[in-house]
Amino acid sequence: MPIATTNPATGQVLKTYDPMSDEQVDAAIERADQAFRQLHGTTAAQRGQWLIRAADLLEAERDETARLMTTEMGKTYAAAKAEVTKCATACRFYAANAERMLADEPADAAAVKAKRAFVRYQPLGPVLAVMPWNFPLWQVMRFAAPALMAGNTGLLKHASNVPQTALYLEDLFRRAGFPEGAFTTLLVGSDAVDRILSDSRVRAATLTGSEGAGRSIAQSAGRELKKTVLELGGSDPFVVMPSADLDKAAEVATTARCQNNGQSCIAAKRFIVHTDVFDAFAEKFAARMSALRVGDPMDANTDVGPLATDRGRNEVHEQVRDAADNGATILCGGEKPAGDGWYYPPTVVTDLRPGMRMWSEEVFGPVAGLFRASSYEEAIEIANGTNFGLGSNAWTTDPAEQERFATDLDAGNVFINGMTTSYPELPFGGVKNSGYGRELSALGMREFCNTKTVWVGEGEAGPGAGAHSE
Ligand code: NAP
């Protein structure tokens, strides 16, 4: 894929970049390694000051930065502005909380025959971050803010269609005060990733992206025995039970499916509705989906902008056609519009069956699959019946049912009577083919730390002397 900004609203190529050479990449890795040593001599309070400055800059530059994202990948300007603000909030959160999250944790010294024993969290070194275009600022920030606060350095290989946002991020951290090399954007294609991971100075990697990219990076990192965190795709279930407030559920379902023009890993994608309320919900949901305004993402009245790439739009349309050609029913949408820009209408498809692509694949656009379940058990069976396990939603006012959903949904998160989202305070990640490891919260920060056990004695033989010593 060329490294270029192409406006999805017009299809026009606005800016292209030559990929960096191997020599340029090697020099950037060296700078990241040097910066890591420099950060070693800084306190969390100092790094926090830089992160707060980054938050100030983000807030001051919100509108221009949002415009850049909208131009590069098509999200609505309003959503882009909210994304910038969310990044600033995360910077402030980690600046305020990192010291507490990374504080030494005392252990029971007597139990391990020590004078003193504790766990210390220390940074690993340069971390490679391979990131997607769908939240071009937020996906990077939720790695970078905790990683930099912990004292790691970052090497960003961003998606090839958002090079300007990628360069903005490097510039942001530099202007905020982080040392040269602490955060570097590598303008390279995905074919450069394996070589970067084989460099001994690069200590770990994180990828947010598709299952295929996850497998590829996990293989390279496995060969090099390097830690990875993988945030991959999802086909989140949104279960509606008879006790739910159907109007509210239909309203949130529409946002949950069409936020970010339908291109979110944690968008609700499969709507599993109890048969007692199926028809009522389907009618309300299809009406709301049809009423969304599709158009210019810079227009404040637009709900859904274009998809980020023409290839992505074709893929979504082929998934819908595959369902329709095999007997599914399209309740609204489903037609690819003519004209400029990679627009796709909000679409609801029902009567899906196993074997259809929409039954098992992730649909990365504003297209909802609607499933009927005759019982709680069947709803859970459909909800868990994919290889993904990222987010999940359940709508019920019955407390006992809420408890059951919290336990039975096989996913990295369960949101009940609300839309799945991410917060700096809560861990974020998936199970099954949605990946492993966690981002955000203290858990996310510690993913790229050495969890070091420190045992301090009086000078006598160690705790395992004469017994099991491994
Ligand atoms: P993608 O094609 O996997 O790209 C993501 C990143 O991986 C890009 O930087 C891409 O570089 C790189 N990449 C692609 N193939 C690679 C390979 N074989 N080796 C190394 N790097 C590789 O995904 P996308 O189409 O941009 O994003 C959509 C997918 O990401 C969806 O499946 C979505 O659910 C998932 N996603 C997950 C989360 C989460 O938090 N779990 C969040 C957002 C998106 P190039 O651009 O140069 O190809």
XYZ file of C-alpha atoms and ligand atoms in Angstrom, residues 1 130-135 139 142 157-161 188-190 193 207-213 216-217 231-234 264-265 269 311 362 364 390 428 434 439, ligand 1:
89
model
C 0.000 0.000 0.000
C 1.861 -1.063 14.608
C -1.384 0.852 14.451
C -4.590 1.091 12.373
C -6.184 4.078 10.691
C -9.669 3.924 12.230
C -8.883 5.972 15.357
C -5.175 4.032 19.028
C -3.600 4.661 24.384
C 4.514 2.180 12.277
C 1.137 3.681 11.532
C -1.292 2.546 8.820
C -0.061 3.660 5.398
C -3.158 5.818 4.738
C 7.357 2.283 6.288
C 5.063 -0.337 4.813
C 4.021 -3.480 6.634
C 7.879 -4.852 10.331
C -0.388 -4.222 17.195
C -3.916 -3.020 16.764
C -5.336 -4.264 13.508
C -6.667 -7.267 11.664
C -6.345 -10.915 12.553
C -3.966 -11.507 9.629
C -1.605 -8.740 10.706
C 2.117 -12.190 11.136
C 3.542 -10.055 13.954
C -5.738 -5.904 19.773
C -7.438 -7.468 16.776
C -10.843 -7.544 15.170
C -14.221 -8.161 16.662
C -14.674 0.353 14.978
C -13.322 -2.878 16.378
C -22.028 -5.835 14.687
C -11.143 -1.581 -0.975
C -16.311 -9.025 10.912
C -16.106 -3.157 8.901
C -13.549 -8.430 21.929
C -9.276 -3.055 27.232
C -9.537 -10.794 19.031
C -4.303 -1.852 27.017
P -4.661 -3.978 9.143
O -4.689 -4.108 7.689
O -4.308 -5.164 9.959
O -3.644 -2.780 9.459
C -3.301 -2.418 10.774
C -1.812 -2.112 10.816
O -1.089 -3.317 10.602
C -1.355 -1.142 9.719
O -0.320 -0.343 10.240
C -0.837 -2.078 8.656
O 0.112 -1.478 7.810
C -0.204 -3.169 9.491
N -0.123 -4.469 8.847
C -1.005 -5.035 7.974
N -0.584 -6.270 7.632
C 0.578 -6.493 8.289
C 1.494 -7.582 8.343
N 1.286 -8.695 7.647
N 2.591 -7.463 9.122
C 2.804 -6.347 9.823
N 1.988 -5.277 9.822
C 0.865 -5.353 9.082
O -6.024 -3.475 9.732
P -6.895 -2.236 9.240
O -7.645 -2.647 8.038
O -6.050 -1.023 9.154
O -7.875 -2.064 10.501
C -9.029 -2.784 10.609
C -8.872 -3.953 11.551
O -8.304 -3.549 12.794
C -10.201 -4.537 11.906
O -10.133 -5.918 11.938
C -10.474 -3.972 13.284
O -11.388 -4.686 14.050
C -9.120 -3.988 13.865
N -9.037 -3.055 14.996
C -8.924 -3.575 16.242
C -8.904 -2.716 17.338
C -8.783 -3.253 18.749
O -8.532 -2.473 19.654
N -8.934 -4.544 18.982
C -9.006 -1.351 17.146
C -9.124 -0.865 15.849
C -9.127 -1.747 14.777
P -0.300 -0.930 6.325
O -1.327 0.113 6.525
O 0.978 -0.404 5.809
O -0.824 -2.111 5.592
